[in-house]
mmCIF file of C-alpha atoms in Angstrom:
data_model
loop_
_atom_site.group_PDB
_atom_site.id
_atom_site.type_symbol
_atom_site.label_atom_id
_atom_site.label_comp_id
_atom_site.label_asym_id
_atom_site.label_seq_id
_atom_site.Cartn_x
_atom_site.Cartn_y
_atom_site.Cartn_z
ATOM 1 C CA MET J 702 34.004 -26.184 59.351
ATOM 2 C CA THR J 703 32.367 -27.849 56.337
ATOM 3 C CA ARG J 704 31.121 -31.415 56.138
ATOM 4 C CA ALA J 705 34.058 -32.315 53.903
ATOM 5 C CA ASP J 706 36.569 -30.748 56.281
ATOM 6 C CA SER J 707 35.107 -32.788 59.128
ATOM 7 C CA VAL J 708 36.208 -36.053 57.482
ATOM 8 C CA GLU J 709 39.117 -37.439 59.459
ATOM 9 C CA VAL J 710 42.130 -38.123 57.252
ATOM 10 C CA PRO J 711 44.970 -39.642 59.317
ATOM 11 C CA LYS J 712 48.487 -39.507 57.941
ATOM 12 C CA SER J 713 48.946 -42.096 55.212
ATOM 13 C CA THR J 714 51.244 -45.078 55.606
ATOM 14 C CA ALA J 715 50.796 -46.166 51.976
ATOM 15 C CA ARG J 716 53.578 -45.888 49.421
ATOM 16 C CA PRO J 717 53.337 -42.544 47.561
ATOM 17 C CA GLY J 718 53.497 -44.269 44.180
ATOM 18 C CA SER J 719 50.578 -46.613 44.867
ATOM 19 C CA ARG J 720 48.585 -43.768 46.389
ATOM 20 C CA LEU J 721 49.059 -41.649 43.257
ATOM 21 C CA ALA J 722 48.253 -44.581 40.963
ATOM 22 C CA ASP J 723 44.970 -45.272 42.784
ATOM 23 C CA PHE J 724 43.988 -41.615 42.479
ATOM 24 C CA GLN J 725 44.889 -41.330 38.796
ATOM 25 C CA LYS J 726 42.822 -44.417 38.064
ATOM 26 C CA GLU J 727 39.722 -42.663 39.448
ATOM 27 C CA ARG J 728 40.463 -39.088 38.389
ATOM 28 C CA LYS J 729 38.446 -38.935 35.148
ATOM 29 C CA ARG J 730 35.386 -40.377 36.829
ATOM 30 C CA LEU J 731 35.742 -37.946 39.726
ATOM 31 C CA VAL J 732 35.963 -34.946 37.374
ATOM 32 C CA ARG J 733 32.828 -36.153 35.584
ATOM 33 C CA LEU J 734 31.021 -36.531 38.923
ATOM 34 C CA GLY J 735 32.126 -33.054 40.007
ATOM 35 C CA TYR J 736 30.974 -31.593 36.700
ATOM 36 C CA ARG J 737 27.574 -33.284 36.882
ATOM 37 C CA MET J 738 27.143 -32.001 40.438
ATOM 38 C CA LEU J 739 28.302 -28.419 39.804
ATOM 39 C CA GLY J 740 27.926 -27.755 36.065
ATOM 40 C CA SER J 741 31.432 -26.266 35.974
ATOM 41 C CA PHE J 742 34.650 -27.912 34.816
ATOM 42 C CA SER J 743 36.884 -25.439 36.653
ATOM 43 C CA GLU J 744 35.052 -26.062 39.921
ATOM 44 C CA ALA J 745 35.082 -29.815 39.303
ATOM 45 C CA GLU J 746 38.864 -29.681 38.810
ATOM 46 C CA ASP J 747 39.240 -27.666 42.018
ATOM 47 C CA VAL J 748 37.149 -30.194 43.939
ATOM 48 C CA VAL J 749 39.161 -33.121 42.609
ATOM 49 C CA GLN J 750 42.399 -31.348 43.547
ATOM 50 C CA ASP J 751 41.061 -30.853 47.079
ATOM 51 C CA ALA J 752 40.084 -34.518 47.140
ATOM 52 C CA TRP J 753 43.654 -35.453 46.210
ATOM 53 C CA LEU J 754 45.010 -33.526 49.210
ATOM 54 C CA ARG J 755 42.671 -35.423 51.521
ATOM 55 C CA TRP J 756 43.405 -38.722 49.795
ATOM 56 C CA GLU J 757 47.155 -38.132 50.139
ATOM 57 C CA GLN J 758 46.764 -37.846 53.904
ATOM 58 C CA ALA J 759 44.224 -40.634 54.328
ATOM 59 C CA ASP J 760 44.797 -43.853 56.215
ATOM 60 C CA GLY J 761 46.538 -46.430 54.022
ATOM 61 C CA GLY J 762 44.148 -49.174 55.113
ATOM 62 C CA ILE J 763 41.247 -48.040 52.899
ATOM 63 C CA ASP J 764 39.425 -51.017 51.367
ATOM 64 C CA SER J 765 37.997 -49.182 48.346
ATOM 65 C CA PRO J 766 39.823 -46.112 46.997
ATOM 66 C CA ALA J 767 36.994 -45.537 44.510
ATOM 67 C CA ALA J 768 34.326 -45.398 47.222
ATOM 68 C CA PHE J 769 36.462 -43.235 49.507
ATOM 69 C CA LEU J 770 37.271 -40.708 46.757
ATOM 70 C CA THR J 771 33.664 -40.621 45.548
ATOM 71 C CA ARG J 772 32.590 -39.827 49.100
ATOM 72 C CA ILE J 773 35.072 -36.953 49.435
ATOM 73 C CA VAL J 774 34.227 -35.420 46.047
ATOM 74 C CA THR J 775 30.482 -35.633 46.670
ATOM 75 C CA ARG J 776 30.744 -33.936 50.063
ATOM 76 C CA LEU J 777 32.987 -31.203 48.677
ATOM 77 C CA CYS J 778 30.472 -30.616 45.886
ATOM 78 C CA LEU J 779 27.600 -30.420 48.376
ATOM 79 C CA ASP J 780 29.464 -27.681 50.217
ATOM 80 C CA ARG J 781 30.088 -25.770 46.993
ATOM 81 C CA LEU J 782 26.474 -26.037 45.845
ATOM 82 C CA LYS J 783 25.423 -23.726 48.689
ATOM 83 C CA SER J 784 27.480 -20.805 47.393
ATOM 84 C CA ALA J 785 26.820 -21.755 43.750
ATOM 85 C CA ARG J 786 23.079 -21.300 44.222
ATOM 86 C CA SER J 787 23.507 -17.829 45.691
ATOM 87 C CA ARG J 788 25.850 -16.837 42.845
ATOM 88 C CA ARG J 789 23.356 -17.999 40.229
ATOM 89 C CA GLU J 790 20.642 -15.833 41.767
ATOM 90 C CA THR J 791 22.689 -12.779 40.731
ATOM 91 C CA TYR J 792 23.989 -14.254 37.463
ATOM 92 C CA ILE J 793 23.486 -11.948 34.485
ATOM 93 C CA GLY J 794 21.174 -13.595 31.961
ATOM 94 C CA PRO J 795 20.320 -17.301 31.670
ATOM 95 C CA TRP J 796 22.778 -19.679 33.366
ATOM 96 C CA LEU J 797 23.925 -22.757 31.457
ATOM 97 C CA PRO J 798 26.413 -25.439 32.519
ATOM 98 C CA ASP J 799 29.854 -25.462 30.933
ATOM 99 C CA PRO J 800 29.431 -27.242 27.592
ATOM 100 C CA LEU J 801 30.653 -30.839 27.567
ATOM 101 C CA VAL J 802 31.820 -31.418 24.001
ATOM 102 C CA GLY J 803 31.893 -35.134 23.310
ATOM 103 C CA SER J 804 33.894 -36.675 26.141
ATOM 104 C CA VAL J 805 36.212 -34.955 28.569
ATOM 105 C CA ASP J 806 38.849 -37.378 27.375
ATOM 106 C CA PRO J 807 39.000 -39.842 24.435
ATOM 107 C CA ASP J 808 39.646 -42.643 26.936
ATOM 108 C CA GLU J 809 36.651 -41.746 29.103
ATOM 109 C CA THR J 810 34.565 -44.842 29.716
ATOM 110 C CA ILE J 811 31.668 -43.359 31.688
ATOM 111 C CA ALA J 812 28.615 -42.990 29.489
ATOM 112 C CA ASP J 813 25.350 -41.444 30.585
ATOM 113 C CA ASP J 814 22.275 -39.970 28.950
ATOM 114 C CA ILE J 815 22.430 -36.626 30.747
ATOM 115 C CA THR J 816 21.811 -33.720 28.412
ATOM 116 C CA VAL J 817 21.990 -30.006 29.114
ATOM 117 C CA THR J 818 18.185 -30.141 29.396
ATOM 118 C CA LEU J 819 18.497 -32.639 32.230
ATOM 119 C CA MET J 820 21.331 -30.656 33.815
ATOM 120 C CA LEU J 821 19.036 -27.638 34.030
ATOM 121 C CA ALA J 822 16.262 -29.797 35.479
ATOM 122 C CA MET J 823 18.672 -30.984 38.172
ATOM 123 C CA GLU J 824 19.232 -27.341 39.145
ATOM 124 C CA ARG J 825 15.730 -27.447 40.643
ATOM 125 C CA LEU J 826 16.620 -30.341 42.935
ATOM 126 C CA SER J 827 17.932 -29.937 46.450
ATOM 127 C CA PRO J 828 21.677 -30.651 46.750
ATOM 128 C CA LEU J 829 20.979 -33.955 48.512
ATOM 129 C CA GLU J 830 18.439 -35.005 45.870
ATOM 130 C CA ARG J 831 20.916 -34.174 43.134
ATOM 131 C CA ALA J 832 23.681 -36.163 44.818
ATOM 132 C CA ALA J 833 21.446 -39.179 45.461
ATOM 133 C CA PHE J 834 20.162 -39.195 41.885
ATOM 134 C CA LEU J 835 23.603 -38.848 40.291
ATOM 135 C CA LEU J 836 25.369 -41.351 42.515
ATOM 136 C CA HIS J 837 22.682 -44.027 42.380
ATOM 137 C CA ASP J 838 21.070 -43.589 38.942
ATOM 138 C CA VAL J 839 23.982 -42.284 36.865
ATOM 139 C CA PHE J 840 27.188 -43.492 38.519
ATOM 140 C CA ASP J 841 25.732 -46.816 39.715
ATOM 141 C CA VAL J 842 26.837 -46.404 43.325
ATOM 142 C CA ALA J 843 25.146 -48.891 45.635
ATOM 143 C CA LEU J 844 22.367 -47.425 47.750
ATOM 144 C CA SER J 845 24.167 -48.417 50.953
ATOM 145 C CA ASP J 846 27.288 -46.518 49.846
ATOM 146 C CA VAL J 847 25.224 -43.476 48.869
ATOM 147 C CA ALA J 848 23.710 -43.541 52.361
ATOM 148 C CA VAL J 849 27.179 -43.491 53.936
ATOM 149 C CA THR J 850 28.267 -40.644 51.647
ATOM 150 C CA LEU J 851 25.213 -38.510 52.439
ATOM 151 C CA ARG J 852 25.094 -39.531 56.094
ATOM 152 C CA ARG J 853 21.479 -40.626 55.746
ATOM 153 C CA GLU J 854 19.631 -43.890 56.315
ATOM 154 C CA PRO J 855 19.227 -46.051 53.158
ATOM 155 C CA ALA J 856 15.447 -45.575 53.266
ATOM 156 C CA ALA J 857 15.862 -41.791 53.302
ATOM 157 C CA VAL J 858 18.318 -41.962 50.403
ATOM 158 C CA ARG J 859 15.906 -44.123 48.430
ATOM 159 C CA GLN J 860 13.255 -41.437 48.900
ATOM 160 C CA LEU J 861 15.694 -38.692 47.845
ATOM 161 C CA ALA J 862 16.563 -40.545 44.645
ATOM 162 C CA SER J 863 12.910 -41.339 43.942
ATOM 163 C CA ARG J 864 11.820 -37.705 44.337
ATOM 164 C CA ALA J 865 14.659 -36.545 42.120
ATOM 165 C CA ARG J 866 13.774 -39.130 39.474
ATOM 166 C CA LYS J 867 10.188 -37.892 39.328
ATOM 167 C CA HIS J 868 11.234 -34.238 39.097
ATOM 168 C CA VAL J 869 13.613 -34.781 36.182
ATOM 169 C CA GLN J 870 11.589 -37.420 34.345
ATOM 170 C CA ALA J 871 10.211 -34.955 31.797
ATOM 171 C CA ALA J 872 13.745 -33.814 30.922
ATOM 172 C CA ARG J 873 15.014 -37.331 30.236
ATOM 173 C CA PRO J 874 15.913 -37.954 26.563
ATOM 174 C CA ARG J 875 12.834 -39.455 24.888
ATOM 175 C CA PHE J 876 13.321 -38.659 21.232
ATOM 176 C CA ASN J 877 16.116 -40.504 19.498
ATOM 177 C CA VAL J 878 17.449 -38.647 16.466
ATOM 178 C CA GLU J 879 19.406 -40.539 13.847
ATOM 179 C CA ALA J 880 22.951 -39.202 13.509
ATOM 180 C CA ALA J 881 22.530 -38.287 9.842
ATOM 181 C CA GLU J 882 19.270 -36.431 10.538
ATOM 182 C CA ALA J 883 20.845 -34.620 13.491
ATOM 183 C CA ARG J 884 23.744 -33.448 11.313
ATOM 184 C CA ARG J 885 21.352 -32.292 8.591
ATOM 185 C CA ILE J 886 19.236 -30.263 10.994
ATOM 186 C CA THR J 887 22.296 -28.885 12.792
ATOM 187 C CA GLN J 888 24.012 -27.711 9.626
ATOM 188 C CA ALA J 889 20.772 -26.326 8.181
ATOM 189 C CA PHE J 890 20.118 -24.393 11.384
ATOM 190 C CA PHE J 891 23.621 -22.889 11.434
ATOM 191 C CA VAL J 892 23.269 -21.598 7.867
ATOM 192 C CA ALA J 893 19.727 -20.296 8.383
ATOM 193 C CA ALA J 894 20.609 -18.566 11.678
ATOM 194 C CA ARG J 895 23.765 -17.040 10.194
ATOM 195 C CA ASP J 896 21.895 -15.722 7.157
ATOM 196 C CA GLY J 897 18.720 -14.694 8.995
ATOM 197 C CA ASP J 898 16.724 -16.942 6.646
ATOM 198 C CA THR J 899 13.355 -16.857 8.404
ATOM 199 C CA ALA J 900 11.692 -19.229 5.927
ATOM 200 C CA ALA J 901 14.304 -21.913 6.541
ATOM 201 C CA LEU J 902 14.251 -21.289 10.287
ATOM 202 C CA ALA J 903 10.461 -21.571 10.387
ATOM 203 C CA SER J 904 10.740 -25.053 8.883
ATOM 204 C CA LEU J 905 13.302 -26.111 11.509
ATOM 205 C CA LEU J 906 11.943 -24.637 14.749
ATOM 206 C CA ALA J 907 9.124 -25.958 16.917
ATOM 207 C CA GLN J 908 6.261 -23.561 17.613
ATOM 208 C CA ASP J 909 7.174 -23.382 21.306
ATOM 209 C CA VAL J 910 10.949 -23.227 20.742
ATOM 210 C CA GLU J 911 13.105 -21.721 23.491
ATOM 211 C CA ILE J 912 16.498 -20.023 23.143
ATOM 212 C CA HIS J 913 18.851 -19.931 26.142
ATOM 213 C CA SER J 914 21.964 -17.792 25.631
ATOM 214 C CA ASP J 915 24.657 -17.618 28.336
ATOM 215 C CA GLY J 916 27.085 -14.701 28.116
ATOM 216 C CA GLY J 917 27.450 -14.252 31.863
ATOM 217 C CA GLY J 918 27.489 -10.473 31.458
ATOM 218 C CA LYS J 919 30.929 -10.766 29.849
ATOM 219 C CA VAL J 920 29.893 -10.834 26.192
ATOM 220 C CA LEU J 921 26.751 -9.944 24.248
ATOM 221 C CA ALA J 922 23.960 -12.481 24.744
ATOM 222 C CA PHE J 923 20.183 -12.544 25.164
ATOM 223 C CA ARG J 924 19.415 -11.369 28.700
ATOM 224 C CA ASN J 925 16.254 -13.491 28.917
ATOM 225 C CA VAL J 926 15.099 -16.835 27.571
ATOM 226 C CA ILE J 927 13.390 -16.354 24.185
ATOM 227 C CA HIS J 928 10.026 -18.143 23.964
ATOM 228 C CA GLY J 929 8.097 -19.052 20.816
ATOM 229 C CA VAL J 930 8.884 -19.313 17.130
ATOM 230 C CA ASP J 931 7.602 -15.830 16.238
ATOM 231 C CA ARG J 932 9.950 -14.093 18.661
ATOM 232 C CA ALA J 933 12.811 -16.349 17.580
ATOM 233 C CA LEU J 934 12.291 -15.518 13.904
ATOM 234 C CA ARG J 935 12.173 -11.769 14.605
ATOM 235 C CA LEU J 936 15.342 -12.081 16.657
ATOM 236 C CA PHE J 937 17.333 -13.867 13.953
ATOM 237 C CA ALA J 938 16.029 -11.514 11.274
ATOM 238 C CA GLY J 939 17.031 -8.522 13.393
ATOM 239 C CA LEU J 940 20.506 -9.876 13.984
ATOM 240 C CA ARG J 941 20.965 -10.367 10.244
ATOM 241 C CA ARG J 942 19.887 -6.792 9.486
ATOM 242 C CA LYS J 943 22.415 -5.422 11.993
ATOM 243 C CA ASN J 944 25.355 -7.648 11.081
ATOM 244 C CA ALA J 945 26.799 -9.215 7.955
ATOM 245 C CA PRO J 946 26.871 -13.049 8.118
ATOM 246 C CA VAL J 947 30.468 -13.629 9.212
ATOM 247 C CA ALA J 948 29.979 -16.572 11.599
ATOM 248 C CA GLU J 949 32.135 -19.577 10.761
ATOM 249 C CA LEU J 950 31.263 -23.176 11.558
ATOM 250 C CA LEU J 951 34.300 -24.828 13.152
ATOM 251 C CA ARG J 952 32.737 -28.257 13.493
ATOM 252 C CA THR J 953 29.607 -30.124 14.442
ATOM 253 C CA ALA J 954 29.778 -31.921 17.773
ATOM 254 C CA GLU J 955 27.793 -33.653 20.473
ATOM 255 C CA ILE J 956 27.347 -31.117 23.266
ATOM 256 C CA ASP J 957 26.075 -32.453 26.574
ATOM 257 C CA GLY J 958 24.467 -35.340 24.750
ATOM 258 C CA LEU J 959 22.724 -33.142 22.159
ATOM 259 C CA PRO J 960 23.620 -32.479 18.519
ATOM 260 C CA GLY J 961 25.243 -29.094 18.051
ATOM 261 C CA TYR J 962 28.262 -27.220 16.816
ATOM 262 C CA ILE J 963 31.179 -24.997 17.727
ATOM 263 C CA SER J 964 31.383 -21.744 15.814
ATOM 264 C CA VAL J 965 33.276 -18.469 15.875
ATOM 265 C CA ASP J 966 31.853 -15.016 15.196
ATOM 266 C CA ARG J 967 34.161 -11.978 15.131
ATOM 267 C CA GLY J 968 36.771 -13.864 17.101
ATOM 268 C CA LEU J 969 34.338 -15.127 19.760
ATOM 269 C CA VAL J 970 33.971 -18.885 20.083
ATOM 270 C CA GLN J 971 30.608 -20.274 21.154
ATOM 271 C CA THR J 972 28.854 -23.620 21.413
ATOM 272 C CA THR J 973 25.285 -24.268 20.307
ATOM 273 C CA ALA J 974 23.357 -27.380 21.390
ATOM 274 C CA LEU J 975 20.010 -28.323 19.859
ATOM 275 C CA ASP J 976 17.311 -30.319 21.608
ATOM 276 C CA ILE J 977 15.544 -31.917 18.619
ATOM 277 C CA ARG J 978 12.146 -33.464 19.190
ATOM 278 C CA ARG J 979 9.941 -35.035 16.503
ATOM 279 C CA GLY J 980 12.123 -33.541 13.782
ATOM 280 C CA LYS J 981 11.925 -29.963 15.108
ATOM 281 C CA ILE J 982 14.314 -27.922 17.237
ATOM 282 C CA ALA J 983 12.570 -27.537 20.610
ATOM 283 C CA THR J 984 15.333 -25.766 22.541
ATOM 284 C CA ILE J 985 18.545 -23.985 21.596
ATOM 285 C CA TYR J 986 21.350 -23.679 24.164
ATOM 286 C CA ILE J 987 24.087 -21.167 23.317
ATOM 287 C CA VAL J 988 27.161 -20.707 25.535
ATOM 288 C CA ARG J 989 29.191 -17.549 24.811
ATOM 289 C CA ASN J 990 30.651 -16.858 28.252
ATOM 290 C CA PRO J 991 34.418 -17.207 27.648
ATOM 291 C CA ASP J 992 34.956 -18.449 31.206
ATOM 292 C CA LYS J 993 32.863 -21.507 30.354
ATOM 293 C CA LEU J 994 34.783 -22.327 27.177
ATOM 294 C CA ARG J 995 38.341 -22.419 28.528
ATOM 295 C CA HIS J 996 38.334 -26.215 28.776
ATOM 296 C CA LEU J 997 37.837 -26.511 25.004
ATOM 297 C CA THR J 998 41.344 -27.272 23.814
ATOM 298 C CA GLY J 999 42.700 -26.564 20.353
ATOM 299 C CA ASN J 1000 42.199 -30.209 19.476
ATOM 300 C CA MET J 1001 38.526 -30.035 20.420
ATOM 301 C CA ILE J 1002 37.931 -26.876 18.436
ATOM 302 C CA GLY J 1003 40.117 -27.764 15.490
#
């Protein structure tokens, strides 16, 4: 039996309509929490659906639906993180979180400064550290409520959040890029990468640039992280020699808090996010795994 399954959920005496309304009010926030915990929209949706089943059966005398639902979703995510870590050990090529393009929903009101860079840094945290950091620092949950959720003393939770904060500090956004400059660099990079223009790329990339490409073994992608501008330039030049430049830019977009774009190449849609620091592209995150792009609706792509 998992921790989440051990939560007692007596049969509800609340009216079904009010129960559904309370859940719908929190649903977007819960999906965002599940995504930040797991890095997967499909798994976040599954967790939130499981939370609904527990919420539907819960005692009608709950003082705070938001706190109760947050507790359930967090514990379900903690259970899933165990198997997720073992799956990622056998994942083919670099693993990246599902790309969050803009907001999950135009009405989404939760704003945070978590980028894909920070998401990857959180992968190095323990599940409890990740939960404490997200709940307290990102979702503004009171320390006492986080302690109840994690079944730890407040002092222990404070230490968990503090350790997590120190571990991810270097990945926190530190370099603000003006929107116009971000668009210029993004569009220039797309054209240069498509055309294999090494001179233009050399002017855009940092010397220690990294390229992470997630195909999940389902589509062609770089099997290892590419390090350094020289290797990156040879890679793009080689791709251009092998293939005519047929990639099409669908639109620029904010992807997990970073400037980037959605493109299509020979019928395959991909997202590219650029971590720009001091006017140079420091890291490139490319998601090509079709399983991680299913949540991008026609409206998002179009």
